[in-house]
Amino acid sequence: MATNENLPPNVIKQLAKELKNLDESPPEGIKVGVNDDDFSIIYADIEGPAGTPYENGVFRMKLLLSRDFPHSPPKGYFLTKIFHPNIATNGEICVNTLKKDWNPSLGLRHILIVVRCLLIEPFPESALNEQAGKMLLENYEEYAKHARLYTGIHAKPKPKFKTGAISESTTALNVDQTNSSALNADQKNTAPGAALPVISASPSPLAPITVTRGNGQDQPSVAPVETGVSGCAASAATTTTTIRKEGGLAKAQADKKKIDARKKSLKRL
């Protein structure tokens, strides 16, 4: 089950909606998956666009979302080795959408589509891989040959993401968020040091039921029952007093019986 430790609850909620939408209606050539332990890591398999040196390849990438997302852009990395001017040898992606052109309103779908478009139209002027950038500008055929070689070796089809996994994770996450919100609300409404109320589905059999009349109808009402630590103490004290009274009464009755028996014995004498 995915957790929300690395992202604020409001971001998690929006993210869950986006991921579910991507799962049910994925962009062309893109399949998204999630990390079951952390929603701040988004995975995607990108199919190499037709007519490019990356055709027939499947490239796995990831987006790392920081805690202040979406105010700051995610960081993108290719996990599959690729020969591309705008993708460093360590997999880092250089694209303006994830840098100076970032806007908090941009969603995951937009980011993934831009990354796939980068495979169609590289930008050698802002190359992270200088060799690929220089080769693309000077000799496209040589660049394409290298790119196809990398694609054939490294970009083989990956094990597919589990079908419906995102929907399951987002559903579970929404339930966790709802439960957490309800718990936090209960904790805020409970004064510090106050005893928690006892919730009962039916009136306590010890609570006297009275009938009041209002609006021409009989309305049963239940006398309030003390709960919590103080309530338990009061109940215990009442019970102890009752036991003592009952014990004293029983002792008095026994003494009376003894006196009556003695009187009867004296009369016989």
mmCIF file of N, CA and C in Angstrom, residues 128-208:
data_model
loop_
_atom_site.group_PDB
_atom_site.id
_atom_site.type_symbol
_atom_site.label_atom_id
_atom_site.label_comp_id
_atom_site.label_asym_id
_atom_site.label_seq_id
_atom_site.Cartn_x
_atom_site.Cartn_y
_atom_site.Cartn_z
ATOM 1 N N LEU A 128 22.837 17.487 -22.391
ATOM 2 C CA LEU A 128 23.491 16.949 -21.190
ATOM 3 C C LEU A 128 24.513 15.895 -21.613
ATOM 4 N N ASN A 129 24.216 15.199 -22.700
ATOM 5 C CA ASN A 129 25.150 14.252 -23.290
ATOM 6 C C ASN A 129 25.804 14.954 -24.479
ATOM 7 N N GLU A 130 26.969 15.523 -24.243
ATOM 8 C CA GLU A 130 27.632 16.343 -25.260
ATOM 9 C C GLU A 130 27.985 15.545 -26.507
ATOM 10 N N GLN A 131 28.369 14.291 -26.323
ATOM 11 C CA GLN A 131 28.723 13.460 -27.474
ATOM 12 C C GLN A 131 27.516 13.286 -28.404
ATOM 13 N N ALA A 132 26.362 12.979 -27.801
ATOM 14 C CA ALA A 132 25.148 12.785 -28.599
ATOM 15 C C ALA A 132 24.721 14.095 -29.259
ATOM 16 N N GLY A 133 24.826 15.202 -28.533
ATOM 17 C CA GLY A 133 24.440 16.498 -29.083
ATOM 18 C C GLY A 133 25.315 16.898 -30.251
ATOM 19 N N LYS A 134 26.632 16.735 -30.107
ATOM 20 C CA LYS A 134 27.567 17.097 -31.176
ATOM 21 C C LYS A 134 27.366 16.214 -32.400
ATOM 22 N N MET A 135 27.141 14.913 -32.139
ATOM 23 C CA MET A 135 26.947 13.973 -33.236
ATOM 24 C C MET A 135 25.673 14.274 -34.002
ATOM 25 N N LEU A 136 24.620 14.659 -33.279
ATOM 26 C CA LEU A 136 23.348 14.975 -33.925
ATOM 27 C C LEU A 136 23.484 16.184 -34.842
ATOM 28 N N LEU A 137 24.250 17.189 -34.420
ATOM 29 C CA LEU A 137 24.423 18.401 -35.217
ATOM 30 C C LEU A 137 25.332 18.176 -36.424
ATOM 31 N N GLU A 138 26.347 17.333 -36.245
ATOM 32 C CA GLU A 138 27.357 17.167 -37.295
ATOM 33 C C GLU A 138 27.064 16.005 -38.241
ATOM 34 N N ASN A 139 26.504 14.913 -37.722
ATOM 35 C CA ASN A 139 26.295 13.731 -38.556
ATOM 36 C C ASN A 139 25.100 12.946 -38.005
ATOM 37 N N TYR A 140 23.912 13.263 -38.518
ATOM 38 C CA TYR A 140 22.693 12.636 -38.003
ATOM 39 C C TYR A 140 22.716 11.119 -38.165
ATOM 40 N N GLU A 141 23.223 10.620 -39.297
ATOM 41 C CA GLU A 141 23.222 9.181 -39.542
ATOM 42 C C GLU A 141 24.073 8.445 -38.503
ATOM 43 N N GLU A 142 25.175 9.030 -38.138
ATOM 44 C CA GLU A 142 26.032 8.412 -37.123
ATOM 45 C C GLU A 142 25.342 8.442 -35.753
ATOM 46 N N TYR A 143 24.695 9.571 -35.494
ATOM 47 C CA TYR A 143 23.924 9.689 -34.237
ATOM 48 C C TYR A 143 22.806 8.646 -34.184
ATOM 49 N N ALA A 144 22.062 8.517 -35.282
ATOM 50 C CA ALA A 144 20.956 7.557 -35.324
ATOM 51 C C ALA A 144 21.467 6.133 -35.172
ATOM 52 N N LYS A 145 22.629 5.841 -35.731
ATOM 53 C CA LYS A 145 23.209 4.497 -35.627
ATOM 54 C C LYS A 145 23.509 4.165 -34.166
ATOM 55 N N HIS A 146 24.113 5.102 -33.437
ATOM 56 C CA HIS A 146 24.423 4.904 -32.016
ATOM 57 C C HIS A 146 23.128 4.742 -31.206
ATOM 58 N N ALA A 147 22.149 5.578 -31.499
ATOM 59 C CA ALA A 147 20.886 5.533 -30.757
ATOM 60 C C ALA A 147 20.171 4.199 -30.964
ATOM 61 N N ARG A 148 20.176 3.690 -32.216
ATOM 62 C CA ARG A 148 19.537 2.403 -32.496
ATOM 63 C C ARG A 148 20.278 1.261 -31.799
ATOM 64 N N LEU A 149 21.583 1.381 -31.731
ATOM 65 C CA LEU A 149 22.384 0.352 -31.064
ATOM 66 C C LEU A 149 22.031 0.274 -29.579
ATOM 67 N N TYR A 150 21.960 1.418 -28.917
ATOM 68 C CA TYR A 150 21.571 1.473 -27.508
ATOM 69 C C TYR A 150 20.162 0.924 -27.319
ATOM 70 N N THR A 151 19.282 1.290 -28.239
ATOM 71 C CA THR A 151 17.885 0.844 -28.145
ATOM 72 C C THR A 151 17.796 -0.668 -28.243
ATOM 73 N N GLY A 152 18.510 -1.256 -29.199
ATOM 74 C CA GLY A 152 18.466 -2.702 -29.388
ATOM 75 C C GLY A 152 19.044 -3.470 -28.218
ATOM 76 N N ILE A 153 20.029 -2.884 -27.542
ATOM 77 C CA ILE A 153 20.682 -3.585 -26.421
ATOM 78 C C ILE A 153 19.930 -3.393 -25.108
ATOM 79 N N HIS A 154 19.535 -2.169 -24.826
ATOM 80 C CA HIS A 154 19.005 -1.852 -23.493
ATOM 81 C C HIS A 154 17.489 -1.690 -23.407
ATOM 82 N N ALA A 155 16.850 -1.262 -24.500
ATOM 83 C CA ALA A 155 15.425 -0.897 -24.417
ATOM 84 C C ALA A 155 14.499 -2.035 -24.824
ATOM 85 N N LYS A 156 14.778 -3.199 -24.302
ATOM 86 C CA LYS A 156 13.907 -4.347 -24.582
ATOM 87 C C LYS A 156 12.622 -4.213 -23.769
ATOM 88 N N PRO A 157 11.527 -4.818 -24.242
ATOM 89 C CA PRO A 157 10.252 -4.722 -23.504
ATOM 90 C C PRO A 157 10.411 -5.124 -22.051
ATOM 91 N N LYS A 158 9.806 -4.331 -21.172
ATOM 92 C CA LYS A 158 9.886 -4.559 -19.727
ATOM 93 C C LYS A 158 8.672 -5.351 -19.251
ATOM 94 N N PRO A 159 8.787 -6.000 -18.096
ATOM 95 C CA PRO A 159 7.589 -6.623 -17.500
ATOM 96 C C PRO A 159 6.525 -5.570 -17.309
ATOM 97 N N LYS A 160 5.319 -5.865 -17.761
ATOM 98 C CA LYS A 160 4.257 -4.866 -17.701
ATOM 99 C C LYS A 160 3.838 -4.604 -16.264
ATOM 100 N N PHE A 161 3.417 -3.348 -16.029
ATOM 101 C CA PHE A 161 2.905 -2.993 -14.713
ATOM 102 C C PHE A 161 1.618 -3.769 -14.474
ATOM 103 N N LYS A 162 1.361 -4.115 -13.236
ATOM 104 C CA LYS A 162 0.161 -4.865 -12.867
ATOM 105 C C LYS A 162 -1.093 -4.078 -13.255
ATOM 106 N N THR A 163 -1.991 -4.737 -13.978
ATOM 107 C CA THR A 163 -3.227 -4.082 -14.400
ATOM 108 C C THR A 163 -4.086 -3.730 -13.196
ATOM 109 N N GLY A 164 -4.522 -2.471 -13.157
ATOM 110 C CA GLY A 164 -5.382 -2.023 -12.066
ATOM 111 C C GLY A 164 -4.640 -1.720 -10.780
ATOM 112 N N ALA A 165 -3.306 -1.835 -10.801
ATOM 113 C CA ALA A 165 -2.538 -1.610 -9.566
ATOM 114 C C ALA A 165 -2.694 -0.184 -9.074
ATOM 115 N N ILE A 166 -2.704 0.785 -10.023
ATOM 116 C CA ILE A 166 -2.841 2.185 -9.626
ATOM 117 C C ILE A 166 -4.195 2.422 -8.988
ATOM 118 N N SER A 167 -5.245 1.871 -9.589
ATOM 119 C CA SER A 167 -6.590 2.060 -9.033
ATOM 120 C C SER A 167 -6.676 1.488 -7.632
ATOM 121 N N GLU A 168 -6.075 0.308 -7.415
ATOM 122 C CA GLU A 168 -6.089 -0.305 -6.087
ATOM 123 C C GLU A 168 -5.338 0.557 -5.092
ATOM 124 N N SER A 169 -4.154 1.050 -5.504
ATOM 125 C CA SER A 169 -3.340 1.858 -4.599
ATOM 126 C C SER A 169 -4.019 3.176 -4.257
ATOM 127 N N THR A 170 -4.592 3.839 -5.273
ATOM 128 C CA THR A 170 -5.239 5.123 -5.014
ATOM 129 C C THR A 170 -6.490 4.955 -4.171
ATOM 130 N N THR A 171 -7.223 3.853 -4.379
ATOM 131 C CA THR A 171 -8.412 3.593 -3.563
ATOM 132 C C THR A 171 -8.017 3.374 -2.113
ATOM 133 N N ALA A 172 -6.982 2.541 -1.901
ATOM 134 C CA ALA A 172 -6.513 2.275 -0.538
ATOM 135 C C ALA A 172 -5.997 3.546 0.106
ATOM 136 N N LEU A 173 -5.308 4.360 -0.698
ATOM 137 C CA LEU A 173 -4.754 5.596 -0.173
ATOM 138 C C LEU A 173 -5.842 6.571 0.221
ATOM 139 N N ASN A 174 -6.888 6.675 -0.587
ATOM 140 C CA ASN A 174 -8.002 7.564 -0.260
ATOM 141 C C ASN A 174 -8.688 7.135 1.018
ATOM 142 N N VAL A 175 -8.802 5.809 1.227
ATOM 143 C CA VAL A 175 -9.403 5.299 2.465
ATOM 144 C C VAL A 175 -8.545 5.674 3.646
ATOM 145 N N ASP A 176 -7.202 5.507 3.491
ATOM 146 C CA ASP A 176 -6.293 5.880 4.575
ATOM 147 C C ASP A 176 -6.394 7.355 4.888
ATOM 148 N N GLN A 177 -6.478 8.198 3.816
ATOM 149 C CA GLN A 177 -6.570 9.637 4.016
ATOM 150 C C GLN A 177 -7.850 10.000 4.755
ATOM 151 N N THR A 178 -8.965 9.350 4.370
ATOM 152 C CA THR A 178 -10.257 9.634 5.009
ATOM 153 C C THR A 178 -10.221 9.249 6.476
ATOM 154 N N ASN A 179 -9.667 8.057 6.757
ATOM 155 C CA ASN A 179 -9.591 7.602 8.145
ATOM 156 C C ASN A 179 -8.693 8.502 8.969
ATOM 157 N N SER A 180 -7.560 8.917 8.377
ATOM 158 C CA SER A 180 -6.630 9.792 9.098
ATOM 159 C C SER A 180 -7.275 11.136 9.391
ATOM 160 N N SER A 181 -7.998 11.675 8.396
ATOM 161 C CA SER A 181 -8.652 12.970 8.587
ATOM 162 C C SER A 181 -9.702 12.894 9.685
ATOM 163 N N ALA A 182 -10.461 11.792 9.695
ATOM 164 C CA ALA A 182 -11.489 11.624 10.721
ATOM 165 C C ALA A 182 -10.857 11.500 12.098
ATOM 166 N N LEU A 183 -9.741 10.763 12.179
ATOM 167 C CA LEU A 183 -9.064 10.594 13.460
ATOM 168 C C LEU A 183 -8.512 11.915 13.953
ATOM 169 N N ASN A 184 -7.888 12.685 13.042
ATOM 170 C CA ASN A 184 -7.348 13.990 13.429
ATOM 171 C C ASN A 184 -8.446 14.929 13.900
ATOM 172 N N ALA A 185 -9.598 14.877 13.237
ATOM 173 C CA ALA A 185 -10.720 15.732 13.634
ATOM 174 C C ALA A 185 -11.211 15.365 15.026
ATOM 175 N N ASP A 186 -11.290 14.051 15.316
ATOM 176 C CA ASP A 186 -11.717 13.594 16.638
ATOM 177 C C ASP A 186 -10.736 14.047 17.707
ATOM 178 N N GLN A 187 -9.427 13.959 17.371
ATOM 179 C CA GLN A 187 -8.410 14.348 18.352
ATOM 180 C C GLN A 187 -8.463 15.846 18.626
ATOM 181 N N LYS A 188 -8.749 16.647 17.580
ATOM 182 C CA LYS A 188 -8.834 18.103 17.772
ATOM 183 C C LYS A 188 -10.046 18.472 18.609
ATOM 184 N N ASN A 189 -11.154 17.745 18.417
ATOM 185 C CA ASN A 189 -12.388 18.061 19.138
ATOM 186 C C ASN A 189 -12.351 17.580 20.577
ATOM 187 N N THR A 190 -11.404 16.701 20.907
ATOM 188 C CA THR A 190 -11.300 16.184 22.262
ATOM 189 C C THR A 190 -10.329 17.047 23.049
ATOM 190 N N ALA A 191 -10.775 17.624 24.150
ATOM 191 C CA ALA A 191 -9.907 18.480 24.953
ATOM 192 C C ALA A 191 -8.795 17.650 25.565
ATOM 193 N N PRO A 192 -7.579 18.246 25.717
ATOM 194 C CA PRO A 192 -6.468 17.513 26.323
ATOM 195 C C PRO A 192 -6.823 17.047 27.728
ATOM 196 N N GLY A 193 -6.563 15.795 28.013
ATOM 197 C CA GLY A 193 -6.798 15.241 29.345
ATOM 198 C C GLY A 193 -8.218 14.794 29.559
ATOM 199 N N ALA A 194 -9.120 15.085 28.601
ATOM 200 C CA ALA A 194 -10.518 14.685 28.779
ATOM 201 C C ALA A 194 -10.683 13.219 28.453
ATOM 202 N N ALA A 195 -11.631 12.573 29.144
ATOM 203 C CA ALA A 195 -11.879 11.159 28.905
ATOM 204 C C ALA A 195 -12.627 10.993 27.602
ATOM 205 N N LEU A 196 -12.291 9.941 26.844
ATOM 206 C CA LEU A 196 -12.973 9.687 25.587
ATOM 207 C C LEU A 196 -14.358 9.145 25.867
ATOM 208 N N PRO A 197 -15.363 9.565 25.107
ATOM 209 C CA PRO A 197 -16.727 9.078 25.338
ATOM 210 C C PRO A 197 -16.868 7.627 24.935
ATOM 211 N N VAL A 198 -17.759 6.927 25.627
ATOM 212 C CA VAL A 198 -18.063 5.545 25.300
ATOM 213 C C VAL A 198 -19.231 5.544 24.338
ATOM 214 N N ILE A 199 -19.020 4.935 23.169
ATOM 215 C CA ILE A 199 -20.062 4.915 22.150
ATOM 216 C C ILE A 199 -20.843 3.630 22.280
ATOM 217 N N SER A 200 -22.153 3.743 22.396
ATOM 218 C CA SER A 200 -23.005 2.571 22.536
ATOM 219 C C SER A 200 -24.100 2.612 21.489
ATOM 220 N N ALA A 201 -24.366 1.448 20.859
ATOM 221 C CA ALA A 201 -25.380 1.383 19.815
ATOM 222 C C ALA A 201 -26.781 1.399 20.400
ATOM 223 N N SER A 202 -26.907 1.030 21.666
ATOM 224 C CA SER A 202 -28.216 1.008 22.304
ATOM 225 C C SER A 202 -28.105 1.566 23.707
ATOM 226 N N PRO A 203 -29.192 2.068 24.278
ATOM 227 C CA PRO A 203 -29.138 2.638 25.623
ATOM 228 C C PRO A 203 -28.660 1.622 26.637
ATOM 229 N N SER A 204 -27.924 2.094 27.638
ATOM 230 C CA SER A 204 -27.458 1.201 28.687
ATOM 231 C C SER A 204 -28.643 0.690 29.501
ATOM 232 N N PRO A 205 -28.649 -0.616 29.842
ATOM 233 C CA PRO A 205 -29.766 -1.141 30.635
ATOM 234 C C PRO A 205 -29.829 -0.517 32.020
ATOM 235 N N LEU A 206 -28.700 0.117 32.447
ATOM 236 C CA LEU A 206 -28.684 0.743 33.765
ATOM 237 C C LEU A 206 -29.250 2.149 33.726
ATOM 238 N N ALA A 207 -29.417 2.694 32.518
ATOM 239 C CA ALA A 207 -29.898 4.069 32.415
ATOM 240 C C ALA A 207 -31.414 4.088 32.464
ATOM 241 N N PRO A 208 -31.986 4.819 33.428
ATOM 242 C CA PRO A 208 -33.451 4.873 33.523
ATOM 243 C C PRO A 208 -34.035 5.586 32.316
#
